[in-house]
Amino acid sequence: AAGGNRSITSPSHTFTSSGTKSVRICTDDTSTAPGGDVITESDEGNNCGAWQDVTVGSAPSPVINTLDTDDPDDTILAGEDIILSWTTSNTTSCELDGTPVATNGSTAPLFPVVTTTYTLTCFNTTLDPDQQTSQQITVTVGSAIKKPIFIED
């Protein structure tokens, strides 16, 4: 009925960037009239509201909360293993040295043979495909110390 109100369900729209956007709502009645016929509109241009400006904020920046090892000094001897673990927030994905990893997780045991720096990079691509942050951790690998052997005659 003209001038009446009714609830509608409409799909949402995700903007790909932040800033001021102009939007308007348009409707189209596809219900059928009492005789079973589709209601025909005489002017398709009159079913939209006025343009309105809305401000679209950016997605929150990704954050690496922690990046740690299971060794308090981040130091191992050659041949020993170490596990990296991390927690993040506002992230859609993460990579460890370019390999996709969980946004909160840990590695399988790693066996670096030399001192190695690992880079965790996390992204929040909700609105900006370039929104990212990185953090590095260096695992120091020392050589195994050989104990002297004493032989008595």
XYZ file of C-alpha atoms in Angstrom:
153
model
C 0.000 0.000 0.000
C 1.206 3.480 -0.778
C 2.859 5.149 2.194
C 2.983 1.879 4.134
C 5.980 0.417 5.906
C 7.329 -3.076 5.621
C 10.467 -4.846 6.691
C 12.842 -5.993 4.012
C 15.985 -8.049 3.979
C 18.716 -6.877 1.677
C 22.223 -8.087 1.002
C 25.057 -6.204 2.630
C 27.861 -4.474 0.805
C 31.509 -4.474 1.810
C 33.453 -1.443 0.672
C 36.994 -2.122 -0.536
C 38.439 1.094 0.868
C 37.754 3.609 3.605
C 36.566 7.183 3.103
C 33.343 9.032 2.347
C 30.976 7.102 0.085
C 27.679 8.180 -1.481
C 24.906 5.606 -1.180
C 21.186 5.392 -1.716
C 18.565 2.735 -1.230
C 16.391 1.591 -4.093
C 13.490 -0.823 -3.943
C 11.605 -2.766 -6.521
C 8.250 -4.368 -5.771
C 8.078 -7.826 -7.264
C 5.033 -8.931 -5.323
C 1.952 -9.983 -7.198
C -1.321 -8.126 -7.311
C -4.490 -9.823 -6.055
C -5.231 -11.140 -9.578
C -1.838 -12.879 -9.783
C -0.229 -10.289 -12.038
C 3.144 -8.702 -11.271
C 2.754 -5.074 -10.273
C 4.201 -2.963 -13.056
C 5.823 0.356 -12.299
C 5.347 3.242 -14.686
C 8.651 4.909 -13.733
C 11.633 2.806 -12.595
C 13.481 6.038 -11.663
C 11.186 6.937 -8.760
C 11.923 4.015 -6.466
C 15.189 5.316 -4.967
C 15.829 7.512 -1.968
C 18.113 10.511 -2.004
C 21.888 10.068 -2.128
C 23.471 10.137 1.326
C 27.136 10.376 2.303
C 28.426 7.780 4.744
C 31.888 7.508 6.240
C 33.490 4.101 5.962
C 36.259 3.445 8.462
C 39.277 1.334 7.786
C 39.694 -2.134 9.158
C 41.795 -2.261 12.315
C 45.501 -2.740 11.745
C 46.805 -6.270 12.183
C 48.737 -6.801 15.403
C 51.319 -9.431 16.326
C 50.827 -9.706 20.074
C 53.573 -12.241 20.761
C 56.302 -14.025 18.820
C 58.318 -16.319 21.068
C 60.372 -19.484 21.162
C 60.223 -22.335 23.635
C 63.729 -21.350 24.787
C 63.832 -18.308 27.107
C 67.070 -17.051 25.502
C 66.142 -17.919 21.885
C 69.387 -19.895 21.823
C 70.049 -23.545 21.021
C 73.040 -25.731 20.260
C 73.556 -27.208 16.803
C 71.393 -30.304 16.464
C 68.794 -29.135 18.984
C 65.280 -28.102 18.035
C 63.254 -24.991 18.789
C 59.562 -24.165 18.408
C 58.227 -20.739 17.466
C 54.785 -19.645 18.682
C 52.732 -16.494 18.141
C 49.436 -14.797 18.853
C 47.836 -12.078 16.749
C 44.706 -9.952 16.577
C 42.839 -8.211 13.757
C 44.418 -10.587 11.246
C 42.943 -12.418 8.281
C 46.093 -14.439 7.518
C 49.759 -14.834 8.432
C 52.958 -16.101 6.829
C 56.185 -17.303 8.386
C 59.033 -16.575 5.977
C 56.502 -16.548 3.111
C 54.758 -19.810 4.047
C 51.094 -19.544 5.129
C 50.546 -20.327 8.821
C 47.670 -20.010 11.293
C 46.956 -16.560 12.707
C 47.566 -17.982 16.200
C 49.781 -21.000 16.394
C 53.190 -22.577 16.504
C 55.639 -24.375 14.287
C 56.657 -27.971 14.322
C 60.128 -28.351 15.826
C 62.696 -26.442 13.759
C 66.336 -27.514 13.495
C 68.339 -24.504 12.321
C 72.050 -25.251 11.850
C 73.148 -21.606 11.881
C 71.800 -18.500 13.582
C 68.532 -17.756 11.755
C 66.100 -14.846 11.709
C 62.458 -15.769 11.141
C 59.888 -13.216 9.936
C 56.194 -13.462 10.801
C 54.026 -11.276 8.554
C 50.304 -10.913 9.262
C 47.601 -9.279 7.165
C 44.152 -7.761 7.609
C 42.817 -7.686 4.062
C 39.236 -6.922 5.094
C 39.324 -3.510 3.406
C 42.916 -3.074 2.255
C 44.907 -5.854 0.572
C 48.174 -4.140 1.558
C 47.462 -3.801 5.298
C 50.163 -5.844 7.047
C 52.642 -5.950 9.888
C 55.806 -7.978 10.464
C 57.902 -9.021 13.409
C 61.203 -10.871 13.481
C 62.807 -13.241 15.948
C 66.386 -14.471 15.785
C 67.345 -17.938 16.967
C 71.011 -18.113 17.881
C 72.661 -21.452 17.166
C 75.842 -22.230 19.071
C 78.245 -25.023 18.323
C 78.204 -28.027 20.581
C 80.959 -27.795 23.138
C 83.102 -30.889 23.321
C 84.211 -31.781 26.781
C 87.810 -32.824 27.121
C 88.440 -36.506 27.644
C 91.024 -37.374 30.278
C 92.799 -40.670 30.061
C 94.749 -41.902 33.020
C 97.563 -44.392 32.725
